[in-house]
CSV table of C-alpha atoms in Angstrom, one decimal:
chain,number,residue,atom,x,y,z
A,1,MET,CA,0.0,0.0,0.0
A,2,ASP,CA,1.4,3.4,-1.1
A,3,LEU,CA,0.3,6.0,1.4
A,4,SER,CA,1.9,8.9,-0.5
A,5,CYS,CA,0.0,11.2,-2.8
A,6,THR,CA,1.0,11.8,-6.4
A,7,PRO,CA,1.2,15.4,-7.8
A,8,GLU,CA,-2.1,14.7,-9.6
A,9,GLU,CA,-3.8,13.7,-6.3
A,10,GLU,CA,-2.4,16.8,-4.5
A,11,GLU,CA,-3.8,18.9,-7.3
A,12,PHE,CA,-7.2,17.2,-6.8
A,13,ARG,CA,-7.0,18.1,-3.1
A,14,ALA,CA,-6.3,21.7,-3.9
A,15,ARG,CA,-9.2,22.0,-6.4
A,16,LEU,CA,-11.5,20.3,-3.9
A,17,ARG,CA,-10.5,22.7,-1.1
A,18,GLU,CA,-11.0,25.7,-3.3
A,19,TRP,CA,-14.5,24.5,-4.3
A,20,LEU,CA,-15.5,23.8,-0.7
A,21,ALA,CA,-14.4,27.2,0.4
A,22,LYS,CA,-16.5,28.8,-2.3
A,23,VAL,CA,-19.8,26.8,-1.8
A,24,LEU,CA,-20.0,26.0,1.9
A,25,PRO,CA,-20.6,29.6,3.1
A,26,GLY,CA,-23.7,29.8,0.8
A,27,LEU,CA,-25.4,26.7,2.1
A,28,PRO,CA,-28.8,27.2,3.8
A,29,SER,CA,-29.2,26.5,7.5
A,30,LYS,CA,-29.6,22.9,8.5
A,31,PRO,CA,-33.2,21.9,9.2
A,32,SER,CA,-34.4,20.7,12.6
A,33,PRO,CA,-33.5,17.1,13.4
A,34,ASP,CA,-37.3,16.3,13.5
A,35,ASP,CA,-38.0,17.9,10.1
A,36,TRP,CA,-37.5,14.9,7.9
A,37,PRO,CA,-38.9,16.4,4.7
A,38,GLY,CA,-36.6,19.4,5.3
A,39,ARG,CA,-33.7,17.1,6.0
A,40,ARG,CA,-34.4,15.1,2.9
A,41,ALA,CA,-34.5,18.3,0.8
A,42,TYR,CA,-31.3,19.6,2.4
A,43,ASP,CA,-29.3,16.3,1.9
A,44,LEU,CA,-30.6,15.8,-1.7
A,45,GLY,CA,-29.6,19.5,-2.4
A,46,TRP,CA,-26.1,18.9,-1.3
A,47,GLN,CA,-25.8,15.7,-3.3
A,48,ARG,CA,-27.0,17.6,-6.4
A,49,MET,CA,-24.2,20.2,-5.8
A,50,LEU,CA,-21.7,17.4,-5.6
A,51,TYR,CA,-23.0,15.9,-8.8
A,52,ASP,CA,-22.9,19.2,-10.7
A,53,ALA,CA,-19.3,19.8,-9.5
A,54,GLY,CA,-18.2,16.3,-10.5
A,55,TYR,CA,-17.7,14.9,-7.0
A,56,ALA,CA,-20.7,12.5,-6.8
A,57,GLY,CA,-19.9,8.8,-6.8
A,58,LEU,CA,-16.3,9.8,-7.0
A,59,HIS,CA,-15.0,6.3,-6.4
A,60,TRP,CA,-17.8,4.5,-8.3
A,61,PRO,CA,-16.9,2.9,-11.6
A,62,ALA,CA,-17.3,5.1,-14.6
A,63,ASP,CA,-19.8,2.7,-16.1
A,64,ALA,CA,-21.9,3.1,-12.9
A,65,GLY,CA,-22.0,6.9,-13.3
A,66,GLY,CA,-19.0,7.6,-11.1
A,67,ARG,CA,-15.6,9.1,-11.9
A,68,GLY,CA,-13.5,5.9,-11.3
A,69,ALA,CA,-11.3,7.9,-9.0
A,70,THR,CA,-8.3,6.2,-7.2
A,71,PRO,CA,-8.7,5.0,-3.6
A,72,THR,CA,-6.4,7.8,-2.5
A,73,GLN,CA,-8.6,10.4,-4.3
A,74,HIS,CA,-11.6,9.0,-2.5
A,75,LEU,CA,-9.9,9.3,0.9
A,76,ILE,CA,-8.8,12.8,0.1
A,77,PHE,CA,-12.4,13.7,-0.7
A,78,LEU,CA,-13.6,12.3,2.6
A,79,GLU,CA,-10.8,14.0,4.6
A,80,GLU,CA,-11.3,17.4,3.0
A,81,THR,CA,-15.1,17.5,3.1
A,82,GLU,CA,-15.2,16.4,6.8
A,83,ASN,CA,-12.4,18.8,7.8
A,84,ALA,CA,-14.2,21.6,6.0
A,85,GLY,CA,-17.5,20.9,7.8
A,86,ALA,CA,-19.4,19.9,4.7
A,87,PRO,CA,-22.8,18.2,5.1
A,88,TYR,CA,-22.8,14.5,5.8
A,89,VAL,CA,-24.6,12.2,3.4
A,90,GLY,CA,-27.6,12.1,5.8
A,91,ALA,CA,-30.7,10.6,4.2
A,92,ASN,CA,-28.6,9.6,1.2
A,93,PHE,CA,-26.6,7.2,3.4
A,94,VAL,CA,-28.2,3.9,2.3
A,95,GLY,CA,-28.3,4.8,-1.4
A,96,LEU,CA,-24.8,6.1,-1.7
A,97,LEU,CA,-23.0,3.8,0.7
A,98,HIS,CA,-25.0,0.5,0.7
A,99,ALA,CA,-27.6,-0.1,-2.1
A,100,GLY,CA,-25.9,1.9,-4.8
A,101,PRO,CA,-22.5,0.2,-4.5
A,102,THR,CA,-24.3,-3.2,-4.3
A,103,ILE,CA,-26.3,-2.5,-7.5
A,104,ALA,CA,-23.1,-1.2,-9.2
A,105,ALA,CA,-21.4,-4.5,-8.3
A,106,GLU,CA,-24.3,-7.0,-8.7
A,107,GLY,CA,-27.0,-5.4,-10.8
A,108,ASN,CA,-27.6,-5.9,-14.5
A,109,ALA,CA,-27.3,-3.1,-17.0
A,110,GLY,CA,-30.9,-2.1,-16.8
A,111,GLN,CA,-30.9,-1.9,-13.0
A,112,ARG,CA,-27.7,0.1,-13.0
A,113,ALA,CA,-29.2,2.6,-15.5
A,114,ARG,CA,-32.5,2.9,-13.6
A,115,TRP,CA,-31.3,3.2,-10.0
A,116,LEU,CA,-27.8,4.6,-9.9
A,117,PRO,CA,-28.1,8.0,-11.7
A,118,PRO,CA,-31.0,9.2,-9.5
A,119,VAL,CA,-28.9,8.4,-6.4
A,120,LEU,CA,-25.9,10.3,-7.7
A,121,ARG,CA,-28.0,13.2,-8.9
A,122,GLY,CA,-29.7,13.6,-5.5
A,123,GLU,CA,-33.2,12.6,-6.7
A,124,GLU,CA,-34.0,9.5,-4.8
A,125,VAL,CA,-33.5,8.2,-1.3
A,126,TRP,CA,-33.1,4.6,-0.3
A,127,CYS,CA,-33.7,2.8,3.1
A,128,GLN,CA,-32.5,-0.5,4.3
A,129,GLY,CA,-35.0,-3.3,5.1
A,130,PHE,CA,-32.7,-6.1,6.5
A,131,SER,CA,-33.3,-6.5,10.3
A,132,GLU,CA,-36.4,-8.1,11.7
A,133,PRO,CA,-38.0,-8.1,15.2
A,134,ASP,CA,-37.5,-11.9,15.8
A,135,ALA,CA,-34.2,-12.4,14.1
A,136,GLY,CA,-31.9,-10.4,16.4
A,137,SER,CA,-28.3,-10.5,15.2
A,138,ASP,CA,-29.0,-13.6,13.1
A,139,LEU,CA,-29.9,-11.8,9.9
A,140,ALA,CA,-30.4,-15.1,8.0
A,141,ALA,CA,-33.2,-16.0,10.4
A,142,LEU,CA,-35.5,-13.4,8.6
A,143,ARG,CA,-39.1,-14.5,8.1
A,144,THR,CA,-40.4,-11.9,5.6
A,145,ARG,CA,-41.8,-14.0,2.7
A,146,ALA,CA,-41.9,-13.3,-1.0
A,147,ARG,CA,-44.2,-15.6,-3.0
A,148,ARG,CA,-43.8,-15.6,-6.7
A,149,ASP,CA,-47.0,-14.6,-8.6
A,150,GLY,CA,-46.3,-14.3,-12.3
A,151,ASP,CA,-44.0,-11.3,-12.9
A,152,ASP,CA,-44.2,-10.2,-9.3
A,153,TYR,CA,-43.2,-11.2,-5.8
A,154,VAL,CA,-46.0,-10.8,-3.2
A,155,VAL,CA,-44.2,-9.8,0.0
A,156,SER,CA,-45.5,-10.1,3.6
A,157,GLY,CA,-43.7,-9.6,6.9
A,158,SER,CA,-42.1,-6.8,8.9
A,159,LYS,CA,-38.8,-5.1,9.2
A,160,ILE,CA,-37.3,-3.0,12.0
A,161,TRP,CA,-34.5,-0.4,12.4
A,162,THR,CA,-35.3,0.5,8.8
A,163,SER,CA,-33.0,3.5,8.2
A,164,HIS,CA,-34.7,6.6,6.6
A,165,ALA,CA,-37.9,4.7,5.8
A,166,GLU,CA,-40.0,7.9,6.4
A,167,VAL,CA,-38.5,9.7,3.4
A,168,ALA,CA,-37.3,6.9,1.2
A,169,ASP,CA,-38.3,6.2,-2.4
A,170,TRP,CA,-36.8,2.7,-2.5
A,171,CYS,CA,-35.9,0.0,0.0
A,172,GLU,CA,-33.1,-2.6,-0.3
A,173,LEU,CA,-35.2,-5.5,1.0
A,174,LEU,CA,-34.2,-9.0,2.1
A,175,VAL,CA,-36.9,-11.6,1.7
A,176,ARG,CA,-37.2,-15.4,2.0
A,177,THR,CA,-38.1,-16.9,-1.4
A,178,ASP,CA,-37.7,-20.5,-0.5
A,179,ALA,CA,-38.9,-21.5,2.9
A,180,LYS,CA,-37.6,-25.1,2.6
A,181,ALA,CA,-34.0,-24.2,1.7
A,182,PRO,CA,-31.3,-23.8,4.4
A,183,LYS,CA,-31.8,-20.4,5.9
A,184,HIS,CA,-28.7,-18.8,4.2
A,185,ARG,CA,-29.8,-20.2,0.8
A,186,GLY,CA,-33.5,-19.2,0.4
A,187,ILE,CA,-33.0,-15.4,0.5
A,188,SER,CA,-33.4,-12.9,-2.3
A,189,TRP,CA,-32.4,-9.2,-2.5
A,190,LEU,CA,-35.1,-6.9,-3.9
A,191,ALA,CA,-35.5,-3.2,-4.6
A,192,MET,CA,-39.0,-2.3,-3.3
A,193,PRO,CA,-40.7,1.0,-4.2
A,194,MET,CA,-41.8,2.6,-1.0
A,195,ASP,CA,-45.0,3.9,-2.5
A,196,ALA,CA,-46.3,0.4,-3.3
A,197,PRO,CA,-49.7,-0.5,-1.7
A,198,GLY,CA,-49.5,-2.5,1.5
A,199,ILE,CA,-46.5,-0.7,3.1
A,200,THR,CA,-47.0,0.8,6.6
A,201,VAL,CA,-44.1,2.8,8.2
A,202,ARG,CA,-44.0,3.5,11.9
A,203,PRO,CA,-41.1,5.7,13.1
A,204,LEU,CA,-39.1,4.6,16.1
A,205,ARG,CA,-37.6,7.2,18.5
A,206,THR,CA,-34.1,6.4,19.6
A,207,LEU,CA,-32.4,7.1,22.9
A,208,ALA,CA,-31.0,10.3,21.4
A,209,GLY,CA,-34.5,11.4,20.4
A,210,SER,CA,-34.1,11.0,16.6
A,211,THR,CA,-36.5,9.1,14.4
A,212,GLU,CA,-34.1,8.0,11.7
A,213,PHE,CA,-35.3,4.4,12.1
A,214,ALA,CA,-38.7,2.9,11.6
A,215,GLU,CA,-40.7,-0.3,11.7
A,216,VAL,CA,-42.0,-1.3,8.3
A,217,PHE,CA,-45.0,-3.6,7.9
A,218,LEU,CA,-45.5,-5.4,4.5
A,219,ASP,CA,-49.0,-6.7,3.7
A,220,ASP,CA,-49.1,-8.5,0.3
A,221,VAL,CA,-46.8,-5.9,-1.3
A,222,ARG,CA,-46.2,-6.6,-5.0
A,223,VAL,CA,-42.6,-6.1,-6.1
A,224,PRO,CA,-41.6,-6.8,-9.8
A,225,VAL,CA,-39.4,-9.8,-10.3
A,226,ALA,CA,-37.3,-7.5,-12.4
A,227,ASN,CA,-36.4,-5.6,-9.2
A,228,ARG,CA,-34.4,-8.6,-7.9
A,229,VAL,CA,-30.7,-8.0,-7.8
A,230,GLY,CA,-28.9,-11.3,-8.4
A,231,GLU,CA,-30.5,-14.7,-8.9
A,232,GLU,CA,-33.4,-15.9,-6.8
A,233,ASN,CA,-32.3,-17.5,-3.6
A,234,ASP,CA,-28.8,-16.0,-4.0
A,235,GLY,CA,-29.6,-13.0,-1.9
A,236,TRP,CA,-27.3,-14.0,1.0
A,237,ARG,CA,-24.3,-13.7,-1.2
A,238,VAL,CA,-25.5,-10.3,-2.5
A,239,THR,CA,-26.2,-9.3,1.0
A,240,MET,CA,-22.6,-10.0,2.0
A,241,VAL,CA,-21.6,-7.5,-0.8
A,242,THR,CA,-23.9,-4.9,0.8
A,243,LEU,CA,-22.5,-5.6,4.3
A,244,SER,CA,-18.9,-5.4,3.1
A,245,PHE,CA,-19.6,-1.9,1.9
A,246,GLU,CA,-21.5,-1.0,5.1
A,247,ARG,CA,-18.6,-2.2,7.3
A,248,GLY,CA,-15.7,-1.6,5.0
A,249,THR,CA,-16.2,1.9,3.7
A,250,ALA,CA,-19.4,3.5,5.0
A,251,PHE,CA,-17.8,4.7,8.3
A,252,VAL,CA,-14.7,6.1,6.6
A,253,GLY,CA,-15.7,9.8,6.9
A,254,GLU,CA,-16.6,9.3,10.6
A,255,VAL,CA,-13.0,8.4,11.4
A,256,VAL,CA,-12.0,11.8,10.1
A,257,ALA,CA,-14.8,13.3,12.2
A,258,CYS,CA,-13.6,11.5,15.3
A,259,ARG,CA,-10.0,12.8,14.8
A,260,ARG,CA,-11.5,16.4,14.6
A,261,VAL,CA,-13.5,15.8,17.7
A,262,LEU,CA,-10.5,14.6,19.6
A,263,GLY,CA,-8.6,17.8,18.7
A,264,GLU,CA,-11.6,19.8,20.1
A,265,LEU,CA,-11.4,17.9,23.3
A,266,ALA,CA,-7.7,18.4,23.7
A,267,ARG,CA,-8.1,22.2,23.2
A,268,GLU,CA,-11.0,22.3,25.7
A,269,ALA,CA,-9.0,20.4,28.2
A,270,ARG,CA,-6.2,23.0,27.9
A,271,LYS,CA,-8.7,25.7,28.5
A,272,ASN,CA,-10.5,24.3,31.5
A,273,GLY,CA,-7.5,22.9,33.4
A,274,ARG,CA,-8.2,19.2,32.8
A,275,TRP,CA,-5.0,19.0,30.7
A,276,ASP,CA,-3.0,18.9,34.0
A,277,ASP,CA,-4.3,15.4,34.6
A,278,ALA,CA,-1.6,13.1,33.3
A,279,VAL,CA,-4.1,10.2,33.2
A,280,LEU,CA,-6.4,12.1,30.9
A,281,ARG,CA,-3.5,13.2,28.7
A,282,ARG,CA,-2.5,9.6,28.3
A,283,ARG,CA,-6.1,8.6,27.5
A,284,LEU,CA,-6.4,11.3,24.8
A,285,GLY,CA,-3.0,10.3,23.5
A,286,ARG,CA,-4.1,6.6,23.2
A,287,LEU,CA,-7.2,7.7,21.4
A,288,ASN,CA,-5.1,9.7,19.0
A,289,ALA,CA,-3.0,6.7,18.2
A,290,GLU,CA,-6.2,4.6,17.9
A,291,PHE,CA,-7.8,6.8,15.3
A,292,ARG,CA,-4.5,7.2,13.4
A,293,ALA,CA,-4.3,3.5,13.2
A,294,LEU,CA,-7.9,3.2,12.1
A,295,TRP,CA,-7.2,5.7,9.3
A,296,ARG,CA,-4.3,3.6,8.1
A,297,LEU,CA,-6.5,0.5,8.3
A,298,THR,CA,-9.1,2.4,6.2
A,299,GLN,CA,-6.4,3.2,3.6
A,300,TRP,CA,-5.5,-0.5,3.5
A,301,ASN,CA,-9.1,-1.7,3.2
A,302,VAL,CA,-9.9,0.8,0.4
A,303,SER,CA,-6.7,-0.2,-1.5
A,304,GLU,CA,-7.5,-3.9,-1.0
A,305,SER,CA,-11.0,-3.4,-2.3
A,306,GLU,CA,-9.6,-1.7,-5.4
A,307,ARG,CA,-7.4,-4.8,-6.1
A,308,SER,CA,-10.4,-7.1,-5.6
A,309,GLY,CA,-12.7,-5.4,-8.0
A,310,GLY,CA,-14.1,-2.7,-5.9
A,311,VAL,CA,-15.8,-4.8,-3.2
A,312,PRO,CA,-14.3,-4.4,0.3
A,313,GLY,CA,-13.2,-7.6,2.0
A,314,VAL,CA,-13.6,-9.0,5.5
A,315,GLY,CA,-11.0,-6.5,6.7
A,316,GLY,CA,-14.0,-4.2,7.1
A,317,SER,CA,-15.1,-6.3,10.0
A,318,VAL,CA,-11.8,-5.7,11.8
A,319,PHE,CA,-12.3,-2.0,11.2
A,320,LYS,CA,-15.9,-1.9,12.2
A,321,LEU,CA,-15.2,-3.9,15.4
A,322,ARG,CA,-12.4,-1.6,16.5
A,323,TYR,CA,-14.0,1.7,15.4
A,324,SER,CA,-17.2,1.0,17.3
A,325,ARG,CA,-15.3,0.6,20.6
A,326,ALA,CA,-13.0,3.6,19.9
A,327,ARG,CA,-15.9,5.9,19.2
A,328,GLN,CA,-17.5,5.0,22.5
A,329,ASP,CA,-14.2,5.5,24.3
A,330,LEU,CA,-13.9,8.9,22.6
A,331,TYR,CA,-17.2,10.1,24.0
A,332,ASP,CA,-16.6,8.6,27.4
A,333,ALA,CA,-13.4,10.7,27.4
A,334,ALA,CA,-15.4,13.7,26.4
A,335,ALA,CA,-17.5,13.3,29.5
A,336,ASP,CA,-14.3,13.5,31.6
A,337,VAL,CA,-13.1,16.6,29.8
A,338,LEU,CA,-16.4,18.5,29.8
A,339,GLY,CA,-17.7,17.6,33.2
A,340,PRO,CA,-21.4,18.6,33.9
A,341,GLU,CA,-21.7,20.0,30.4
A,342,ALA,CA,-21.6,16.5,29.1
A,343,LEU,CA,-24.9,15.8,30.9
A,344,ASP,CA,-26.8,18.7,29.2
A,345,LEU,CA,-29.5,17.1,27.1
A,346,ASP,CA,-29.4,19.9,24.6
A,347,SER,CA,-25.7,19.6,24.1
A,348,ARG,CA,-24.3,18.0,20.9
A,349,TRP,CA,-21.8,16.2,23.1
A,350,THR,CA,-24.6,14.5,25.0
A,351,LEU,CA,-26.4,13.5,21.8
A,352,ASP,CA,-23.3,12.2,20.2
A,353,ARG,CA,-22.4,10.2,23.2
A,354,LEU,CA,-25.8,8.6,23.3
A,355,SER,CA,-25.5,7.9,19.5
A,356,SER,CA,-22.1,6.3,20.1
A,357,LEU,CA,-23.7,3.6,22.2
A,358,SER,CA,-25.4,2.2,19.1
A,359,TYR,CA,-22.2,1.6,17.1
A,360,THR,CA,-21.4,-1.8,18.7
A,361,ILE,CA,-24.9,-2.9,17.4
A,362,ALA,CA,-25.4,-1.1,14.1
A,363,ALA,CA,-24.1,-2.7,10.9
A,364,GLY,CA,-23.6,-6.0,12.7
A,365,THR,CA,-23.0,-6.4,16.4
A,366,SER,CA,-19.5,-6.6,17.8
A,367,GLN,CA,-20.1,-10.2,18.7
A,368,ILE,CA,-20.9,-11.0,15.0
A,369,GLN,CA,-17.8,-9.1,13.8
A,370,ARG,CA,-15.7,-11.2,16.2
A,371,ASN,CA,-17.1,-14.4,14.7
A,372,ILE,CA,-16.4,-13.1,11.2
A,373,VAL,CA,-12.8,-12.2,12.1
A,374,ALA,CA,-12.3,-15.6,13.9
A,375,GLU,CA,-13.7,-17.7,11.1
A,376,ARG,CA,-12.9,-15.9,7.9
A,377,ILE,CA,-9.6,-14.2,8.7
A,378,LEU,CA,-8.1,-16.4,11.4
A,379,GLY,CA,-9.5,-19.7,10.0
A,380,LEU,CA,-10.8,-20.8,13.4
A,381,PRO,CA,-13.6,-23.5,13.5
A,382,LYS,CA,-17.2,-22.3,13.9
A,383,GLY,CA,-18.6,-22.3,17.4
A,384,ARG,CA,-21.3,-24.6,18.3
């Protein structure tokens, strides 16, 4: 892995910085966290600006609508946009980081042409319909059924923790298409239009007070067979592609954000006298080393995915496992630095700390990641 930047990549960084400095001051104010239509419009507007400037889908293959940029250019983009305080992907999260890359890797020509350009142009939002109430961490235990009826699947069941379902146009949906097959082999991956009859969305309020997740109930929802990505009953393999993106590259920008937050904490500790505590200094120093190491691991994972055809490997599980813990440690340290301020329910520090608690669960629990690392990287036998 070459960690240095070429003159061309440094020129790319300079152009990006110049563009960000020009456009960011003119952005409208961010809408209220509870204003989901407003948040959708804000996030799609930023995505359209990226598209018009040539920065949308930077690392996607050119034949999928992207620029086919190098892994280093992709990381430069993430570094510079985060350091400049540019908007996060927000409601575009699933489309840009999960469903879109999966369709780019596994979809046919018609599917790529239909679904990828609207994601890149900031025209359509996707949600993720994977988890189910009774499946827990065992995703393959899903029970949502899809019965074939001519050119449609008729889908019934329910999903939970469905990200951005309130404002989504499409859902990447896992369904069971063969109830008699072993649980990992009877699954299919569908693109479900969220305006189809029979869909009920009920928002879920999180500990931090947000409603970015929802329960979704499906009552004989008809989904065209043409919306299946991959072969029937091959959905588990396609899902592993989705999860490799979710765990391998979707959190990349957040590592940069955590390094920025750590710098803020160090400055605050110097201001309020907490820097005199040698134990706290060592704690912040360890976190600095942790996030620097995670950034290097990110560079390795992205470079490795480029060599393997653009799909991240199981190294993403190593990253996700370690990052989840480091993020929680960061906000625990923030509580020590800030003192009573860290308990203010209106403080962003409090909300971010509450949010950090979900990271050892989201995108696959830490227990599941340890199993993946043990079995697929270390070659250990499966537990009984």
